[in-house]
Short mmCIF file of C-alpha atoms and ligand atoms in Angstrom, two decimals:
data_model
loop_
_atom_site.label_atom_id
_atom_site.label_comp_id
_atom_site.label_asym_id
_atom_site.label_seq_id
_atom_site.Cartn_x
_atom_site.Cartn_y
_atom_site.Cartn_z
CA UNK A 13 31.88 53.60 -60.57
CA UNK A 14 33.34 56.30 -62.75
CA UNK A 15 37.16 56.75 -61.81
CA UNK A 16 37.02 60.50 -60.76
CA UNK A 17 34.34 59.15 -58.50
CA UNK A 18 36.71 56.48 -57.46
CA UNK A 19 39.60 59.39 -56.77
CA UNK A 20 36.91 61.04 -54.47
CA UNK A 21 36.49 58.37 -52.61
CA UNK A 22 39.65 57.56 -52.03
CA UNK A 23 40.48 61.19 -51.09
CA UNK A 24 37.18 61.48 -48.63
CA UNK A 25 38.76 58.19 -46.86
CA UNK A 26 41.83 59.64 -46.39
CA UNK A 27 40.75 62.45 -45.51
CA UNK A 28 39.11 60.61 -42.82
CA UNK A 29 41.91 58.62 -41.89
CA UNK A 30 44.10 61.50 -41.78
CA UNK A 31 41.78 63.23 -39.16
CA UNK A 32 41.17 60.66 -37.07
CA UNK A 33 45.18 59.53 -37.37
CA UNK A 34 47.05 62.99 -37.42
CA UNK A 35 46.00 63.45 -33.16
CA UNK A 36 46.94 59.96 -32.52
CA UNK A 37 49.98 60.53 -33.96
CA UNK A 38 50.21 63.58 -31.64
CA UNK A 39 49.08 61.64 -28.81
CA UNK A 40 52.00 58.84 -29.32
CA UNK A 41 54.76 61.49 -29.92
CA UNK A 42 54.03 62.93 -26.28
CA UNK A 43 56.19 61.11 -23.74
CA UNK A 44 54.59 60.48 -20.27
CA UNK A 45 56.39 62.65 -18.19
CA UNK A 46 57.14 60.84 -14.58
CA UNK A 47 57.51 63.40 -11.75
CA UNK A 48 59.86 62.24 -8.51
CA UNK A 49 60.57 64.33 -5.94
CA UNK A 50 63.81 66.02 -6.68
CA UNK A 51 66.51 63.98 -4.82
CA UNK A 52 65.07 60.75 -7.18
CA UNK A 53 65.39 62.76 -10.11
CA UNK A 54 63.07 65.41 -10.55
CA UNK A 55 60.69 65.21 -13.38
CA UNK A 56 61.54 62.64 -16.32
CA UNK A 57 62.03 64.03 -19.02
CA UNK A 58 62.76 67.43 -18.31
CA UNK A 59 63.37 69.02 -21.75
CA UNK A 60 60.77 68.80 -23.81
CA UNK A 61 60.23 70.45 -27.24
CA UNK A 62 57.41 72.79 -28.66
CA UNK A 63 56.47 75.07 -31.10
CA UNK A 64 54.87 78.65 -31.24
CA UNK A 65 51.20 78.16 -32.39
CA UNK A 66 50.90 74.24 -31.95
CA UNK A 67 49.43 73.29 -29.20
CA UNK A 68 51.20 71.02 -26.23
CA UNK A 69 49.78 68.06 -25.24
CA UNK A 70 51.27 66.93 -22.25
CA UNK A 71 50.39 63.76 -20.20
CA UNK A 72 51.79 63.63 -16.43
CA UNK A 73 51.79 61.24 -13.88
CA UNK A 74 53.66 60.88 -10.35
CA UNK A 75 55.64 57.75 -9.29
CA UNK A 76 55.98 59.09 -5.90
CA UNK A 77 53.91 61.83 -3.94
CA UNK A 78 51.50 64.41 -5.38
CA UNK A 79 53.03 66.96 -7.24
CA UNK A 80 51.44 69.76 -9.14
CA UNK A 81 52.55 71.31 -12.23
CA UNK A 82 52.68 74.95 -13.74
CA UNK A 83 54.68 76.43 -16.36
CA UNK A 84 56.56 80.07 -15.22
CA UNK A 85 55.49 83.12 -16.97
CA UNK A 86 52.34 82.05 -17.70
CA UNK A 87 48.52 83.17 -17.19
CA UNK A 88 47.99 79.32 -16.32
CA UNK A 89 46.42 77.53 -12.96
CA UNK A 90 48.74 74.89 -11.40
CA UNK A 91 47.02 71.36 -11.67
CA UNK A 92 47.87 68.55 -9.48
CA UNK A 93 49.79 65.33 -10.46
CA UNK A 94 48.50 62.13 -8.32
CA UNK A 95 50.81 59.05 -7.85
CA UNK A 96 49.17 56.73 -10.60
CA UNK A 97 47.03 58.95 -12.31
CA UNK A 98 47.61 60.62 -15.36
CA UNK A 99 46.72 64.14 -16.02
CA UNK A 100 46.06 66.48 -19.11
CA UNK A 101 47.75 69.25 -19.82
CA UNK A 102 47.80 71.39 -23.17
CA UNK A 103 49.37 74.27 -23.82
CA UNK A 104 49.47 77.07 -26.37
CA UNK A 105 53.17 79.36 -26.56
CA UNK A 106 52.89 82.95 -28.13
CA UNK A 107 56.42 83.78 -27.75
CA UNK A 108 59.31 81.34 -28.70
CA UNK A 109 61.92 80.89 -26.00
CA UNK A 110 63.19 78.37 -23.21
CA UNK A 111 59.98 78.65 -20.26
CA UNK A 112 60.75 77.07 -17.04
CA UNK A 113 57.61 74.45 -15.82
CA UNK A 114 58.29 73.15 -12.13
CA UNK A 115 56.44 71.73 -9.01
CA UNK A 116 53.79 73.64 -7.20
CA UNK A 117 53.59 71.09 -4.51
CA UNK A 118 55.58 71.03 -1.07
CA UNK A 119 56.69 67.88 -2.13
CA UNK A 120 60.11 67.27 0.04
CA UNK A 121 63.02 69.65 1.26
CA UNK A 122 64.20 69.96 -2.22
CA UNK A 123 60.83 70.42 -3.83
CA UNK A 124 61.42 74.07 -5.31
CA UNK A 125 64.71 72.18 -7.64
CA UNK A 126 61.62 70.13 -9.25
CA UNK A 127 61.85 72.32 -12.41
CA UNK A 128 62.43 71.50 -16.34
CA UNK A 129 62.29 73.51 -19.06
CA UNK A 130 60.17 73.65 -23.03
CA UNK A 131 62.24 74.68 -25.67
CA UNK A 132 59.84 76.63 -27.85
CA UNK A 133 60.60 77.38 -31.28
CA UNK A 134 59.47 79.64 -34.20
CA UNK A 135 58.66 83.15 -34.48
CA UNK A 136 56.99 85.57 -31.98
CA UNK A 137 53.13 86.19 -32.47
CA UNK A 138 53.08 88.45 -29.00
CA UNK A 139 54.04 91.64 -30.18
CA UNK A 140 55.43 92.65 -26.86
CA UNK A 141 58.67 92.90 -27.02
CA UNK A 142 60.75 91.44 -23.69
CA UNK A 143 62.14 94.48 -21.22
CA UNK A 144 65.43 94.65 -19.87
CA UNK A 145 64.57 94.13 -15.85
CA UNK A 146 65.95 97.40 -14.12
CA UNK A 147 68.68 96.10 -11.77
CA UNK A 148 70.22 95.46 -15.28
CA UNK A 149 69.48 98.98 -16.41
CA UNK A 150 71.02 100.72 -13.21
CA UNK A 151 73.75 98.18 -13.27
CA UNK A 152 73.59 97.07 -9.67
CA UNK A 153 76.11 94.66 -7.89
CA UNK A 154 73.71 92.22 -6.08
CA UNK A 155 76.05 90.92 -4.25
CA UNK A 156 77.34 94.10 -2.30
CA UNK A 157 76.63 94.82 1.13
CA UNK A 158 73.26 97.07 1.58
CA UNK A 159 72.64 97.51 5.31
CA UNK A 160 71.12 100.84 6.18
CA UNK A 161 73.97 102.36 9.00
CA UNK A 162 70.61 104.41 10.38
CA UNK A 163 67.46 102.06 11.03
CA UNK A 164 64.08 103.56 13.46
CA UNK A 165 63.65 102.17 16.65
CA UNK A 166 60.29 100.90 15.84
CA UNK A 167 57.94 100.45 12.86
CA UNK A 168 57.76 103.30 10.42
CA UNK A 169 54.03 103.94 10.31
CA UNK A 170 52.50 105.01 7.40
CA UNK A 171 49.34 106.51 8.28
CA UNK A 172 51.70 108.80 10.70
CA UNK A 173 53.79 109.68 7.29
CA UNK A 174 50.81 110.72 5.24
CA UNK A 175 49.89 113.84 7.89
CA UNK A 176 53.36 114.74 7.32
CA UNK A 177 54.01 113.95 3.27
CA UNK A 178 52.02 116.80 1.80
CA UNK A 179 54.58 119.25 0.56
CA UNK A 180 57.43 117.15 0.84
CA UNK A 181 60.49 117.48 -1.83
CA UNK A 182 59.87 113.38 -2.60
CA UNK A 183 60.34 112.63 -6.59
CA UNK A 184 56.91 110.52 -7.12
CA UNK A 185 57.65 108.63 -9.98
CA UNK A 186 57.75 105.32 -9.97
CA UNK A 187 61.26 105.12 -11.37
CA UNK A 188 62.47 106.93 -8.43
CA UNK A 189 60.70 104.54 -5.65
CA UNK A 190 62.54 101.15 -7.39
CA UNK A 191 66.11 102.90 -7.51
CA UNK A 192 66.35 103.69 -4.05
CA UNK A 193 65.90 102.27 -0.83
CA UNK A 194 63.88 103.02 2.35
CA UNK A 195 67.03 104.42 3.86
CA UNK A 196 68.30 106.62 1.01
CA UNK A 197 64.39 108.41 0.83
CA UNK A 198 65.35 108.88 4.97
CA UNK A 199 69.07 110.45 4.10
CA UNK A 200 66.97 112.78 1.44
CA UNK A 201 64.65 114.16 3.59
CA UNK A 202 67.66 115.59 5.52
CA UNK A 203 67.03 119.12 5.30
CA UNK A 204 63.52 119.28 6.41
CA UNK A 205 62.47 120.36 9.57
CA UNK A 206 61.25 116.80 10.60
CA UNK A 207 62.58 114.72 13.45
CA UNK A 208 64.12 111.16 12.33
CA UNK A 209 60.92 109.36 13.64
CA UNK A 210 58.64 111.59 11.15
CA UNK A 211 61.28 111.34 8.37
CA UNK A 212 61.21 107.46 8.79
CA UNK A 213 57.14 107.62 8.52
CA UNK A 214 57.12 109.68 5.36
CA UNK A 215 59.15 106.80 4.50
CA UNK A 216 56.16 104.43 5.09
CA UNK A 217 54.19 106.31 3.48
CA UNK A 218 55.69 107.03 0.33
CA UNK A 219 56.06 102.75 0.20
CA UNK A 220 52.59 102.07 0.42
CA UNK A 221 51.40 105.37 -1.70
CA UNK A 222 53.97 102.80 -4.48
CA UNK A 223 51.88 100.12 -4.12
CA UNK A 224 48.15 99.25 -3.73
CA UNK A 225 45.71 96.92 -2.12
CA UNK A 226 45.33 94.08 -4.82
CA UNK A 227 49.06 94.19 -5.43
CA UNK A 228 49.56 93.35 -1.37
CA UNK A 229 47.39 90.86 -1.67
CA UNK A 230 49.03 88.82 -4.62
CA UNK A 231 52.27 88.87 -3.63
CA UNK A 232 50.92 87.80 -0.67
CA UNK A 233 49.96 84.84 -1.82
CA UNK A 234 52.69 84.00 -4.06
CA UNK A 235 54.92 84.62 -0.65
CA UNK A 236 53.33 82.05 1.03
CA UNK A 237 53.10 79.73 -1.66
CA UNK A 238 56.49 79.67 -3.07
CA UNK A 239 58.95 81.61 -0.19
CA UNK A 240 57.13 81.38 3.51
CA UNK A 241 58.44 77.43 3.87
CA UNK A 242 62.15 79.06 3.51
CA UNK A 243 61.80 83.02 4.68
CA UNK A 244 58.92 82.20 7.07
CA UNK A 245 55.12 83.08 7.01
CA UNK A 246 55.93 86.03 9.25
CA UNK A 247 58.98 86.94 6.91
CA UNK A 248 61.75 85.99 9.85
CA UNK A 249 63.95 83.85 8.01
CA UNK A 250 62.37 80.55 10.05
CA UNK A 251 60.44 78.96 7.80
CA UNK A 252 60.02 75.36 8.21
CA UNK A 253 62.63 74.11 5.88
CA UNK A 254 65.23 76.89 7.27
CA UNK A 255 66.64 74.63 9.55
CA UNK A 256 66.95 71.48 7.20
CA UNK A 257 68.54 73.53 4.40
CA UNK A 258 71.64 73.10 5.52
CA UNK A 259 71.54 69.07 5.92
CA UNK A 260 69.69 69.45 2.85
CA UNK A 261 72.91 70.42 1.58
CA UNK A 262 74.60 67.67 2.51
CA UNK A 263 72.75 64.74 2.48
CA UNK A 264 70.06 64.62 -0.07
CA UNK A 265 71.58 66.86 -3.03
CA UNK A 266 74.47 65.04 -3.83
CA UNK A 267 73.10 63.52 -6.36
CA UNK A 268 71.97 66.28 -8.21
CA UNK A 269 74.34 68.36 -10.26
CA UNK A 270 76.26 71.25 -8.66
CA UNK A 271 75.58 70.34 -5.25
CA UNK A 272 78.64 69.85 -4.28
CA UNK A 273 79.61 73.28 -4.94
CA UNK A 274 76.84 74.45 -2.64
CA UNK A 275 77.58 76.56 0.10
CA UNK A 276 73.92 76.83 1.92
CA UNK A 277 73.04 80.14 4.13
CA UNK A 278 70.53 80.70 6.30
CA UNK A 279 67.43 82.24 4.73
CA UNK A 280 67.63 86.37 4.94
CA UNK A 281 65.21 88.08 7.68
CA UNK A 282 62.84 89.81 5.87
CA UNK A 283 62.25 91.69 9.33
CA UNK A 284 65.77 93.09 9.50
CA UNK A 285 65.55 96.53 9.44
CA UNK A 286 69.78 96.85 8.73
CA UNK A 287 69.22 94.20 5.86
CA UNK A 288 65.49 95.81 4.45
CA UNK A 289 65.81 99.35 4.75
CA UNK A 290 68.89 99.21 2.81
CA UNK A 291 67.56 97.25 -0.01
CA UNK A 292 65.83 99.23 -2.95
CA UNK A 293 63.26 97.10 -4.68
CA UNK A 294 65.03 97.52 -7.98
CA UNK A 295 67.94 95.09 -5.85
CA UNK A 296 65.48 92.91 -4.27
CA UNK A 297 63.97 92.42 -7.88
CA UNK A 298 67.46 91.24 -9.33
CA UNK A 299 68.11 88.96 -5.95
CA UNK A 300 64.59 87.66 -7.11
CA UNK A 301 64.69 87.12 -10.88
CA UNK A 302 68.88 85.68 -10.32
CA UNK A 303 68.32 84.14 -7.39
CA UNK A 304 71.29 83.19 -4.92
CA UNK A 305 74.40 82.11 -6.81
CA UNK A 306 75.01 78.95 -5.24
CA UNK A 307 73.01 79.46 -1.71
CA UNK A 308 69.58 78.11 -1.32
CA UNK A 309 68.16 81.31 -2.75
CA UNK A 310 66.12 79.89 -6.03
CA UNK A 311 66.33 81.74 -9.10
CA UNK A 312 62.78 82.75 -10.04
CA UNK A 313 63.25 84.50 -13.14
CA UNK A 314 61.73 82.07 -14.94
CA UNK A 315 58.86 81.54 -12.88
CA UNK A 316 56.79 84.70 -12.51
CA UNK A 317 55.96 87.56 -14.29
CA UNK A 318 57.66 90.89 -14.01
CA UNK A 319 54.42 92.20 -11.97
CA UNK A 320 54.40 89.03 -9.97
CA UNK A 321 57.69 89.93 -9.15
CA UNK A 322 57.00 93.78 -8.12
CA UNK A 323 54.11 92.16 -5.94
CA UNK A 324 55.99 90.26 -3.86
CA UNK A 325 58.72 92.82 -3.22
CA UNK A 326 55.65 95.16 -2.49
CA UNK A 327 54.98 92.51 0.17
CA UNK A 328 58.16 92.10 1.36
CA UNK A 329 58.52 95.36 2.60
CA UNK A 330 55.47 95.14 4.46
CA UNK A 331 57.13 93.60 7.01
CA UNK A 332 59.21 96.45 7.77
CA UNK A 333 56.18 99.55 7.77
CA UNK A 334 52.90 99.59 9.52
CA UNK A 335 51.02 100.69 6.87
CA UNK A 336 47.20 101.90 6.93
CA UNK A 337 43.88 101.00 5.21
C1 LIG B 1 64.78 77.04 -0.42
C2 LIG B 1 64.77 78.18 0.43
C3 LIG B 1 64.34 79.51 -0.12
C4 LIG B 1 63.17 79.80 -0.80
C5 LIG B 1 62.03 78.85 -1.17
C6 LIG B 1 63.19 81.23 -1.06
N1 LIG B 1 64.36 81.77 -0.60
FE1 LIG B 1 64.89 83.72 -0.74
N2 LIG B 1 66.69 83.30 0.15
C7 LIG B 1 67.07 82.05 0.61
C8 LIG B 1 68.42 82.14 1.13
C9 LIG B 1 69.22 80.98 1.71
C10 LIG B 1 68.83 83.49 1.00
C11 LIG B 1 70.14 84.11 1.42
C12 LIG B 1 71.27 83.75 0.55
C13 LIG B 1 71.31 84.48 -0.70
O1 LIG B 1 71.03 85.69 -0.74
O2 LIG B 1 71.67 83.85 -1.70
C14 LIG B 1 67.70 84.19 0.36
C15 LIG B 1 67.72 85.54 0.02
C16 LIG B 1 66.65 86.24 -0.52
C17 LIG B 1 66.66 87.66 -0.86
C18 LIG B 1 67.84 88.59 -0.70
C19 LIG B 1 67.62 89.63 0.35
C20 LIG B 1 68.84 90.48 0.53
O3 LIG B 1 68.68 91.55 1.11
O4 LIG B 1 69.93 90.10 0.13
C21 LIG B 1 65.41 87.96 -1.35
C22 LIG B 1 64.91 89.32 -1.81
C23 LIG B 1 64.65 86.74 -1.36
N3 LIG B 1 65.41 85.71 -0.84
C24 LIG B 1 63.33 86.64 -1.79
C25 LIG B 1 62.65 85.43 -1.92
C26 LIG B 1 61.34 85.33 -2.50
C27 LIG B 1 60.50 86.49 -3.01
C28 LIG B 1 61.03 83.99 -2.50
C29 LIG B 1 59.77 83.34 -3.02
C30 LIG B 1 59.34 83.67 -4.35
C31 LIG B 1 62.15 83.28 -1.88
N4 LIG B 1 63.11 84.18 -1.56
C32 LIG B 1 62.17 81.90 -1.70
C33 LIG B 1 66.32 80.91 0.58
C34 LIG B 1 65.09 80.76 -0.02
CU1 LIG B 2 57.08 68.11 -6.32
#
């Protein structure tokens, strides 16, 4: 054998072992991840490092209940993690930044607190740059009082409002529909020659001419996945785990850091007229993205995407108008 053919050799056969090696050496750098229901410790770890363009291979498994997994922000379908099993995830990151994964699974009282985060390095391949959300912009205190001191004495109905919206002075743009709530669109429609029941319709109407169909629907969905067991399928602050937040409080977070600075509330009504009305979706969207400084309010920020978020609020307010087809 001549000795360049030798140096070929060599080089195919490493070239061979370095294929075959390089993913197992992937493979054994990926921790299992363990997921527990919160109060046992949540998901172990829960920091876990990644890079922009490299692909995230991620084995789970559960030592307790089934959990699911999903990562926030993310055009990505939740999978489910079985006690014993493992499961496959991989993931690709376009953006660098700290993403949020958590629990998708009603797993226990404190199952929304199942959350860790991927700390993604390197530089940005989406050329999207991020927005500043708009209850930043306007500089709104979330934590003010914003009951309406007028509410209608029953539901605003939409389909009423539209008969009456034609040549109303009403701003259209969407701009003007997030900054301001139900109640101050009722205070500006002052000077027309409607009666307060009318006014409050126009109301309705000009709410669901801001949103549409297929954005009802999704936030919808996301309501009753992530906030009916809390806020209540019907939106009436009884959900099923409304009562047991407060004992939640006490007994089972203890363990977990923060808790005992806690000071759990009752979820809000989204039926409230006083509370709703008074709320303009650019507030509800910063209660949403911050979530309740140390209530039971999660912060979901780091779960959805900025039109997730619109969604929901768009089906929030739904509970307050009777709007038409
Ligand atoms: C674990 C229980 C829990 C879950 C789950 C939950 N919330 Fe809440 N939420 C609360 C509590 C408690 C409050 C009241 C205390 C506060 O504002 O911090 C609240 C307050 C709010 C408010 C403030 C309303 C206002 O007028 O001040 C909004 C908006 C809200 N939640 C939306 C949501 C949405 C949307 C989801 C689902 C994506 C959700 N919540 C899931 C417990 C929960
Ligand atoms: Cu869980």
């Amino acid at each position: 054998m001549k000795r360049s053919e030798l140096i070929s050799r060599i080089l195919i056969i490493t070239g061979i072992l370095l294929a075959v090696g390089a993913p197992l050496f992937l493979w054994a750098r990926t921790p299992l991840i363990h997921a527990r229901m919160a109060e046992d410790g949540g998901w172990n770890p829960d920091v876990i490092q990644a890079e922009v363009g490299k692909p995230l291979h991620l084995k789970i498994t559960s030592d307790d209940v089934v959990h699911g997994f999903a990562v926030g922000q993310m055009d990505m379908r939740s999978v489910d993690i079985l006690p014993g099993k493992v499961t496959e995830v991989t993931l690709n990151f376009d953006k660098p930044g700290i993403y949020a994964f958590f629990c998708t699974r009603w797993c226990g009282l404190n199952h929304w607190r199942m959350r860790g985060t991927i700390e993604v390095s390197g530089a940005s391949t989406d050329p999207q740059p991020a927005s500043v959300p708009l209850y930043v912009s306007l500089n709104l205190d979330l934590d003010a009082p914003h009951d309406a001191p007028v509410v209608p004495t029953g539901k605003p109905s939409a389909t009423s409002g539209q008969l009456l919206e034609a040549n109303l002075p009403i701003d259209q743009s969407a701009d003007y529909y997030r900054s301001h709530s139900p109640y101050e669109v009722f205070e500006s429609l002052q000077n027309t020659s409607l009666t307060e029941a009318q006014r409050w319709d126009t109301v309705a109407y000009f709410w669901q001419s801001n949103t549409t169909p297929e954005s009802l629907a999704n936030g919808k969905q996301l309501y009753a996945q992530n906030c009916a067991a809390c806020h209540g399928e019907n939106g009436a602050g009884d959900g099923v785990f409304a009562d047991d937040l407060a004992e939640a409080g006490e007994a089972s977070m203890q363990t977990m850091e923060g808790a005992m600075n806690m000071v759990m509330q009752v979820p809000v009504d989204f039926t409230d007229p006083r509370r709703m009305l008074g709320a303009s979706p650019a507030l509800l969207q910063g209660k949403i993205l911050r979530g309740g400084m140390g209530t039971g309010m999660p912060m979901w920020g780091v779960i959805f995407t900025e039109k997730q978020i619109w969604d929901l609020i768009a089906y929030i307010y739904s509970f307050q108008f009777e709007y038409g087809n």
